[in-house]
Amino acid sequence: MPVPRTHPRYASLKTRERLVQAHRQGIAALEGLIAHGRGEAWDYLLGEETSAPALVAEKAAAAFLVTAERPVISVNGNVAALAADHVARLAAVVPARVEVNLFHRTEARVRQLVRVLRKAGATDVLGPRPNARIPGLESKRALCHKEGIYRADVVLVPLEDGDRAEALARMAKLVISVDLNPLSRTSQAASVPVVDELTRALPNIGRFVRDLKADPDEATRVVREYDKARNLAALYAFIRWRLANLVRVTKGPERRGRAKS
Ligand code: PTJ
């Protein structure tokens, strides 16, 4: 059914439609639709825009990518469906390898994602014929490439499912997550949790990458000074502030009502 442009949630409905289409094309897993809904609920809470603490984390993510020796961007079904073009652009500017890594892995889906990423402009995409395993993972997410995730020093994992972020951290990799849920196991396990919506976060990181490549001293400073605990504390404070504002807005008419009576 076509979404009317005048609908107040037009962008949100179009994104939902895009994911449903991506599922029909064998790109997004059915479970990915649930994951999207969970993310959108958090995005309401965050005001559906990049918060100041998220921007700080995005700059830190860029600094770690720029200073990495073997950076890799991991891509799953939702990421390919919603942000293949952003991934391709970010991979080119860093430059970073792209690796398809799926929880609900089938070889057909891997090939389909590689196609989508190549069509979006990504040139260096790993995924089919994995030749390594991430230790400590039972799921198919363990399957990876030696020349990709396995030997990477910095891994960007958007919309992760938690256990792999922990496993990568155990491998002493610097893990950058993009996840709207600051309480998820992924955000908690990541070295740099970016709590922002994927299609806002990736271009922001890309812009910071461009700036920091032109200013390596600033990149080194950001890597040295980034403090995950302080950044998450700022994010929780931001959510508290948003909720407090909502409480004030909801109390408003009630007070007016009382004054009249
Ligand atoms: O494609 P596959 O087979 O690898 O499967 C991918 C999914 C997404 C199904 C898998 O990784 C999964 O189950 O993820 P989870 O555990 O549901 O976690 C997804 C997280 O991403 C949740 O914490 C959501 O809040 C968050 N999220 C969802 N959509 C977005 C998002 N974060 C940022 N931007 C989004 N658009």
mmCIF file of C-alpha atoms and ligand atoms in Angstrom:
data_model
loop_
_atom_site.group_PDB
_atom_site.id
_atom_site.type_symbol
_atom_site.label_atom_id
_atom_site.label_comp_id
_atom_site.label_asym_id
_atom_site.label_seq_id
_atom_site.Cartn_x
_atom_site.Cartn_y
_atom_site.Cartn_z
ATOM 1 C CA MET A 1 0.000 0.000 0.000
ATOM 2 C CA PRO A 2 1.507 3.416 -0.939
ATOM 3 C CA VAL A 3 2.353 5.604 2.049
ATOM 4 C CA PRO A 4 0.780 9.093 1.690
ATOM 5 C CA ARG A 5 3.504 11.771 1.767
ATOM 6 C CA THR A 6 1.353 13.812 4.112
ATOM 7 C CA HIS A 7 1.386 11.112 6.799
ATOM 8 C CA PRO A 8 3.024 12.521 9.953
ATOM 9 C CA ARG A 9 5.183 9.378 10.245
ATOM 10 C CA TYR A 10 6.010 9.230 6.510
ATOM 11 C CA ALA A 11 9.763 8.664 6.933
ATOM 12 C CA SER A 12 9.232 5.999 9.579
ATOM 13 C CA LEU A 13 6.631 4.158 7.492
ATOM 14 C CA LYS A 14 8.860 4.286 4.395
ATOM 15 C CA THR A 15 11.737 2.784 6.379
ATOM 16 C CA ARG A 16 9.452 0.046 7.650
ATOM 17 C CA GLU A 17 8.318 -0.610 4.076
ATOM 18 C CA ARG A 18 11.933 -0.746 2.924
ATOM 19 C CA LEU A 19 12.737 -3.376 5.525
ATOM 20 C CA VAL A 20 9.708 -5.469 4.617
ATOM 21 C CA GLN A 21 10.777 -5.324 0.952
ATOM 22 C CA ALA A 22 14.327 -6.224 1.960
ATOM 23 C CA HIS A 23 12.958 -9.217 3.822
ATOM 24 C CA ARG A 24 10.994 -10.324 0.746
ATOM 25 C CA GLN A 25 14.195 -10.028 -1.313
ATOM 26 C CA GLY A 26 16.069 -12.265 1.127
ATOM 27 C CA ILE A 27 18.212 -9.443 2.545
ATOM 28 C CA ALA A 28 16.772 -8.732 6.005
ATOM 29 C CA ALA A 29 15.900 -11.613 8.344
ATOM 30 C CA LEU A 30 12.333 -11.781 9.652
ATOM 31 C CA GLU A 31 13.858 -11.246 13.097
ATOM 32 C CA GLY A 32 15.391 -8.062 11.700
ATOM 33 C CA LEU A 33 11.915 -6.538 11.543
ATOM 34 C CA ILE A 34 11.550 -7.094 15.282
ATOM 35 C CA ALA A 35 15.003 -5.621 15.862
ATOM 36 C CA HIS A 36 13.966 -2.532 13.913
ATOM 37 C CA GLY A 37 10.868 -2.024 16.071
ATOM 38 C CA ARG A 38 12.953 -2.233 19.217
ATOM 39 C CA GLY A 39 15.316 0.361 17.817
ATOM 40 C CA GLU A 40 12.525 2.717 16.812
ATOM 41 C CA ALA A 41 11.062 2.619 20.321
ATOM 42 C CA TRP A 42 14.400 3.813 21.712
ATOM 43 C CA ASP A 43 14.618 6.459 19.009
ATOM 44 C CA TYR A 44 11.320 7.997 20.207
ATOM 45 C CA LEU A 45 12.864 8.289 23.636
ATOM 46 C CA LEU A 46 15.985 9.915 22.197
ATOM 47 C CA GLY A 47 13.958 12.457 20.205
ATOM 48 C CA GLU A 48 14.739 10.903 16.799
ATOM 49 C CA GLU A 49 17.848 13.008 16.364
ATOM 50 C CA THR A 50 21.517 12.702 17.172
ATOM 51 C CA SER A 51 22.131 13.692 20.789
ATOM 52 C CA ALA A 52 25.245 15.604 21.849
ATOM 53 C CA PRO A 53 26.709 12.518 23.613
ATOM 54 C CA ALA A 54 26.088 10.418 20.478
ATOM 55 C CA LEU A 55 27.982 12.993 18.437
ATOM 56 C CA VAL A 56 30.918 12.718 20.852
ATOM 57 C CA ALA A 57 30.879 8.918 20.424
ATOM 58 C CA GLU A 58 30.670 9.290 16.644
ATOM 59 C CA LYS A 59 33.767 11.480 16.634
ATOM 60 C CA ALA A 60 35.542 8.910 18.814
ATOM 61 C CA ALA A 61 34.439 6.117 16.454
ATOM 62 C CA ALA A 62 35.906 8.065 13.543
ATOM 63 C CA ALA A 63 39.163 8.654 15.411
ATOM 64 C CA PHE A 64 39.567 4.931 16.170
ATOM 65 C CA LEU A 65 38.772 4.021 12.547
ATOM 66 C CA VAL A 66 41.245 6.559 11.180
ATOM 67 C CA THR A 67 44.048 5.392 13.477
ATOM 68 C CA ALA A 68 43.324 1.667 12.972
ATOM 69 C CA GLU A 69 45.654 -0.610 11.037
ATOM 70 C CA ARG A 70 43.029 -3.115 9.864
ATOM 71 C CA PRO A 71 39.549 -1.611 10.291
ATOM 72 C CA VAL A 72 36.521 -3.671 9.249
ATOM 73 C CA ILE A 73 32.843 -2.765 8.944
ATOM 74 C CA SER A 74 30.589 -5.723 9.714
ATOM 75 C CA VAL A 75 27.277 -5.809 7.843
ATOM 76 C CA ASN A 76 24.101 -7.755 8.593
ATOM 77 C CA GLY A 77 20.698 -7.859 6.907
ATOM 78 C CA ASN A 78 19.218 -4.721 8.477
ATOM 79 C CA VAL A 79 22.356 -2.718 7.765
ATOM 80 C CA ALA A 80 22.411 -3.774 4.108
ATOM 81 C CA ALA A 81 18.702 -2.990 3.783
ATOM 82 C CA LEU A 82 18.853 0.453 5.366
ATOM 83 C CA ALA A 83 22.361 1.741 4.836
ATOM 84 C CA ALA A 84 24.307 -0.080 2.095
ATOM 85 C CA ASP A 85 25.193 3.267 0.487
ATOM 86 C CA HIS A 86 26.374 4.765 3.800
ATOM 87 C CA VAL A 87 28.498 1.662 4.453
ATOM 88 C CA ALA A 88 30.076 1.893 0.991
ATOM 89 C CA ARG A 89 30.908 5.582 1.442
ATOM 90 C CA LEU A 90 32.331 5.092 4.938
ATOM 91 C CA ALA A 91 34.404 2.098 3.830
ATOM 92 C CA ALA A 92 35.859 4.159 0.980
ATOM 93 C CA VAL A 93 36.757 7.167 3.082
ATOM 94 C CA VAL A 94 38.384 5.310 6.023
ATOM 95 C CA PRO A 95 39.388 3.047 4.034
ATOM 96 C CA ALA A 96 38.012 -0.137 5.653
ATOM 97 C CA ARG A 97 37.118 -3.620 4.528
ATOM 98 C CA VAL A 98 33.476 -4.639 4.585
ATOM 99 C CA GLU A 99 32.475 -8.096 5.789
ATOM 100 C CA VAL A 100 29.026 -9.647 5.675
ATOM 101 C CA ASN A 101 28.448 -11.428 8.969
ATOM 102 C CA LEU A 102 25.037 -12.886 9.709
ATOM 103 C CA PHE A 103 23.350 -14.327 12.752
ATOM 104 C CA HIS A 104 20.650 -16.044 10.670
ATOM 105 C CA ARG A 105 23.238 -17.082 8.125
ATOM 106 C CA THR A 106 22.466 -18.803 4.864
ATOM 107 C CA GLU A 107 24.920 -18.719 1.969
ATOM 108 C CA ALA A 108 22.152 -17.356 -0.295
ATOM 109 C CA ARG A 109 21.616 -14.401 2.056
ATOM 110 C CA VAL A 110 25.357 -13.743 2.255
ATOM 111 C CA ARG A 111 25.562 -13.607 -1.552
ATOM 112 C CA GLN A 112 22.511 -11.360 -1.715
ATOM 113 C CA LEU A 113 24.055 -8.905 0.773
ATOM 114 C CA VAL A 114 27.356 -8.885 -1.119
ATOM 115 C CA ARG A 115 25.401 -7.999 -4.268
ATOM 116 C CA VAL A 116 23.556 -5.161 -2.521
ATOM 117 C CA LEU A 117 26.795 -3.751 -1.077
ATOM 118 C CA ARG A 118 28.635 -3.944 -4.416
ATOM 119 C CA LYS A 119 25.722 -2.261 -6.156
ATOM 120 C CA ALA A 120 25.944 0.513 -3.542
ATOM 121 C CA GLY A 121 29.605 1.020 -4.446
ATOM 122 C CA ALA A 122 31.520 -1.116 -1.945
ATOM 123 C CA THR A 123 34.506 -2.683 -3.680
ATOM 124 C CA ASP A 124 36.161 -4.792 -0.997
ATOM 125 C CA VAL A 125 33.433 -7.063 0.418
ATOM 126 C CA LEU A 126 34.107 -10.314 2.274
ATOM 127 C CA GLY A 127 31.457 -12.828 3.286
ATOM 128 C CA PRO A 128 31.190 -16.014 1.233
ATOM 129 C CA ARG A 129 33.606 -18.877 1.965
ATOM 130 C CA PRO A 130 34.606 -17.904 5.531
ATOM 131 C CA ASN A 131 37.957 -19.323 6.681
ATOM 132 C CA ALA A 132 38.029 -18.553 10.420
ATOM 133 C CA ARG A 133 35.871 -18.655 13.559
ATOM 134 C CA ILE A 134 35.432 -16.174 16.353
ATOM 135 C CA PRO A 135 36.297 -18.173 19.496
ATOM 136 C CA GLY A 136 33.574 -18.716 22.091
ATOM 137 C CA LEU A 137 30.587 -18.308 19.753
ATOM 138 C CA GLU A 138 28.214 -21.183 19.034
ATOM 139 C CA SER A 139 26.132 -19.343 16.422
ATOM 140 C CA LYS A 140 26.874 -18.892 12.736
ATOM 141 C CA ARG A 141 28.000 -15.383 13.599
ATOM 142 C CA ALA A 142 31.297 -17.049 14.508
ATOM 143 C CA LEU A 143 32.049 -17.634 10.814
ATOM 144 C CA CYS A 144 34.382 -14.947 9.528
ATOM 145 C CA HIS A 145 37.435 -14.186 7.409
ATOM 146 C CA LYS A 146 41.056 -14.207 8.518
ATOM 147 C CA GLU A 147 41.760 -11.195 6.339
ATOM 148 C CA GLY A 148 38.627 -9.442 7.650
ATOM 149 C CA ILE A 149 37.047 -9.523 11.103
ATOM 150 C CA TYR A 150 39.379 -12.203 12.496
ATOM 151 C CA ARG A 151 42.543 -10.110 12.141
ATOM 152 C CA ALA A 152 40.939 -6.679 12.397
ATOM 153 C CA ASP A 153 42.091 -4.375 15.156
ATOM 154 C CA VAL A 154 38.989 -2.171 14.997
ATOM 155 C CA VAL A 155 35.535 -3.543 14.084
ATOM 156 C CA LEU A 156 32.436 -1.447 13.505
ATOM 157 C CA VAL A 157 29.378 -3.560 14.360
ATOM 158 C CA PRO A 158 26.083 -1.825 13.626
ATOM 159 C CA LEU A 159 22.900 -3.486 14.991
ATOM 160 C CA GLU A 160 24.712 -6.242 16.708
ATOM 161 C CA ASP A 161 23.173 -9.002 18.812
ATOM 162 C CA GLY A 162 25.424 -8.774 21.849
ATOM 163 C CA ASP A 163 27.273 -12.040 22.153
ATOM 164 C CA ARG A 164 29.569 -11.328 19.216
ATOM 165 C CA ALA A 165 30.435 -7.858 20.522
ATOM 166 C CA GLU A 166 31.520 -9.564 23.749
ATOM 167 C CA ALA A 167 33.472 -12.238 21.855
ATOM 168 C CA LEU A 168 35.257 -9.610 19.753
ATOM 169 C CA ALA A 169 36.107 -7.655 22.885
ATOM 170 C CA ARG A 170 37.593 -10.871 24.362
ATOM 171 C CA MET A 171 39.785 -11.050 21.234
ATOM 172 C CA ALA A 172 41.134 -7.622 22.317
ATOM 173 C CA LYS A 173 39.596 -5.845 19.371
ATOM 174 C CA LEU A 174 38.315 -2.342 19.664
ATOM 175 C CA VAL A 175 34.573 -2.693 19.039
ATOM 176 C CA ILE A 176 32.501 0.246 17.839
ATOM 177 C CA SER A 177 28.760 -0.446 18.020
ATOM 178 C CA VAL A 178 25.822 1.459 16.588
ATOM 179 C CA ASP A 179 22.757 0.608 18.651
ATOM 180 C CA LEU A 180 19.877 2.821 19.749
ATOM 181 C CA ASN A 181 19.573 0.844 22.976
ATOM 182 C CA PRO A 182 22.215 2.067 25.427
ATOM 183 C CA LEU A 183 21.374 -0.825 27.793
ATOM 184 C CA SER A 184 21.842 -3.595 25.248
ATOM 185 C CA ARG A 185 24.622 -6.111 25.806
ATOM 186 C CA THR A 186 26.176 -4.764 22.628
ATOM 187 C CA SER A 187 26.333 -1.172 23.889
ATOM 188 C CA GLN A 188 27.612 -2.396 27.234
ATOM 189 C CA ALA A 189 30.286 -4.636 25.676
ATOM 190 C CA ALA A 190 31.477 -2.224 22.978
ATOM 191 C CA SER A 191 34.559 -0.099 23.504
ATOM 192 C CA VAL A 192 32.815 2.798 21.731
ATOM 193 C CA PRO A 193 29.017 2.467 21.878
ATOM 194 C CA VAL A 194 27.353 4.868 19.454
ATOM 195 C CA VAL A 195 23.770 5.270 20.640
ATOM 196 C CA ASP A 196 22.186 6.703 17.518
ATOM 197 C CA GLU A 197 20.127 5.601 14.546
ATOM 198 C CA LEU A 198 22.145 3.814 11.895
ATOM 199 C CA THR A 199 21.384 6.136 8.964
ATOM 200 C CA ARG A 200 22.270 9.184 11.067
ATOM 201 C CA ALA A 201 25.309 7.651 12.740
ATOM 202 C CA LEU A 202 27.172 6.353 9.672
ATOM 203 C CA PRO A 203 27.232 9.660 7.719
ATOM 204 C CA ASN A 204 28.184 11.530 10.916
ATOM 205 C CA ILE A 205 31.099 9.128 11.465
ATOM 206 C CA GLY A 206 32.053 9.579 7.795
ATOM 207 C CA ARG A 207 32.172 13.377 8.168
ATOM 208 C CA PHE A 208 34.362 13.070 11.271
ATOM 209 C CA VAL A 209 36.629 10.623 9.412
ATOM 210 C CA ARG A 210 37.198 13.234 6.688
ATOM 211 C CA ASP A 211 37.962 15.948 9.275
ATOM 212 C CA LEU A 212 40.274 13.761 11.352
ATOM 213 C CA LYS A 213 42.211 12.476 8.363
ATOM 214 C CA ALA A 214 43.121 16.102 7.737
ATOM 215 C CA ASP A 215 44.072 16.567 11.409
ATOM 216 C CA PRO A 216 45.916 13.479 12.740
ATOM 217 C CA ASP A 217 46.861 15.244 16.015
ATOM 218 C CA GLU A 218 43.184 15.743 16.786
ATOM 219 C CA ALA A 219 42.507 12.065 15.975
ATOM 220 C CA THR A 220 45.218 11.011 18.429
ATOM 221 C CA ARG A 221 43.840 13.377 21.077
ATOM 222 C CA VAL A 222 40.297 12.005 20.687
ATOM 223 C CA VAL A 223 41.530 8.396 20.932
ATOM 224 C CA ARG A 224 43.475 9.293 24.081
ATOM 225 C CA GLU A 225 40.683 11.239 25.788
ATOM 226 C CA TYR A 226 37.526 9.307 24.846
ATOM 227 C CA ASP A 227 35.901 7.936 28.003
ATOM 228 C CA LYS A 228 33.117 5.397 27.459
ATOM 229 C CA ALA A 229 31.731 5.566 31.006
ATOM 230 C CA ARG A 230 31.568 9.366 30.912
ATOM 231 C CA ASN A 231 29.942 9.296 27.483
ATOM 232 C CA LEU A 232 27.250 6.800 28.540
ATOM 233 C CA ALA A 233 26.646 8.796 31.741
ATOM 234 C CA ALA A 234 26.061 11.895 29.565
ATOM 235 C CA LEU A 235 23.642 9.892 27.441
ATOM 236 C CA TYR A 236 21.672 8.694 30.484
ATOM 237 C CA ALA A 237 21.569 12.303 31.720
ATOM 238 C CA PHE A 238 20.222 13.347 28.313
ATOM 239 C CA ILE A 239 17.447 10.703 28.509
ATOM 240 C CA ARG A 240 16.615 11.830 32.063
ATOM 241 C CA TRP A 241 16.390 15.434 30.841
ATOM 242 C CA ARG A 242 14.102 14.375 27.953
ATOM 243 C CA LEU A 243 11.826 12.469 30.313
ATOM 244 C CA ALA A 244 11.747 15.359 32.793
ATOM 245 C CA ASN A 245 10.679 17.664 29.951
ATOM 246 C CA LEU A 246 7.955 15.211 28.967
ATOM 247 C CA VAL A 247 6.736 15.149 32.564
ATOM 248 C CA ARG A 248 6.528 18.968 32.527
ATOM 249 C CA VAL A 249 4.625 18.959 29.194
ATOM 250 C CA THR A 250 2.132 16.355 30.458
ATOM 251 C CA LYS A 251 1.609 18.188 33.726
ATOM 252 C CA GLY A 252 0.888 21.483 31.925
ATOM 253 C CA PRO A 253 -2.781 21.064 30.879
ATOM 254 C CA GLU A 254 -3.613 19.313 34.159
ATOM 255 C CA ARG A 255 -2.444 22.357 36.107
ATOM 256 C CA ARG A 256 -4.398 24.648 33.821
ATOM 257 C CA GLY A 257 -7.474 22.439 34.394
ATOM 258 C CA ARG A 258 -7.101 22.729 38.161
ATOM 259 C CA ALA A 259 -6.734 26.507 37.972
ATOM 260 C CA LYS A 260 -10.078 26.792 36.164
ATOM 261 C CA SER A 261 -12.044 24.762 38.671
HETATM 262 O O1 PTJ B 1 20.850 -10.171 9.502
HETATM 263 P P1 PTJ B 1 21.164 -11.088 10.643
HETATM 264 O O2 PTJ B 1 20.784 -12.504 10.340
HETATM 265 O O3 PTJ B 1 22.590 -11.012 11.084
HETATM 266 O O4 PTJ B 1 20.288 -10.623 11.902
HETATM 267 C C1 PTJ B 1 20.346 -9.284 12.301
HETATM 268 C C2 PTJ B 1 19.518 -8.986 13.569
HETATM 269 C C3 PTJ B 1 19.322 -7.466 13.633
HETATM 270 C C4 PTJ B 1 18.168 -9.679 13.464
HETATM 271 C C5 PTJ B 1 20.278 -9.509 14.783
HETATM 272 O O5 PTJ B 1 21.530 -8.907 14.840
HETATM 273 C C6 PTJ B 1 19.497 -9.263 16.062
HETATM 274 O O6 PTJ B 1 18.730 -10.091 16.510
HETATM 275 O O7 PTJ B 1 19.708 -8.084 16.649
HETATM 276 P P2 PTJ B 1 19.004 -7.672 18.046
HETATM 277 O O8 PTJ B 1 19.497 -8.521 19.161
HETATM 278 O O9 PTJ B 1 17.539 -7.525 17.857
HETATM 279 O O10 PTJ B 1 19.638 -6.258 18.273
HETATM 280 C C7 PTJ B 1 19.474 -5.215 17.373
HETATM 281 C C8 PTJ B 1 19.722 -3.899 18.116
HETATM 282 O O11 PTJ B 1 19.756 -2.884 17.143
HETATM 283 C C9 PTJ B 1 18.634 -3.548 19.119
HETATM 284 O O12 PTJ B 1 19.235 -3.197 20.355
HETATM 285 C C10 PTJ B 1 17.937 -2.307 18.518
HETATM 286 O O13 PTJ B 1 17.613 -1.365 19.495
HETATM 287 C C11 PTJ B 1 19.006 -1.766 17.585
HETATM 288 N N1 PTJ B 1 18.482 -1.130 16.383
HETATM 289 C C12 PTJ B 1 17.464 -1.531 15.587
HETATM 290 N N2 PTJ B 1 17.323 -0.717 14.526
HETATM 291 C C13 PTJ B 1 18.292 0.230 14.630
HETATM 292 C C14 PTJ B 1 19.031 -0.036 15.817
HETATM 293 N N3 PTJ B 1 20.075 0.732 16.184
HETATM 294 C C15 PTJ B 1 20.406 1.761 15.368
HETATM 295 N N4 PTJ B 1 19.741 2.074 14.228
HETATM 296 C C16 PTJ B 1 18.694 1.322 13.821
HETATM 297 N N5 PTJ B 1 18.059 1.617 12.666
#
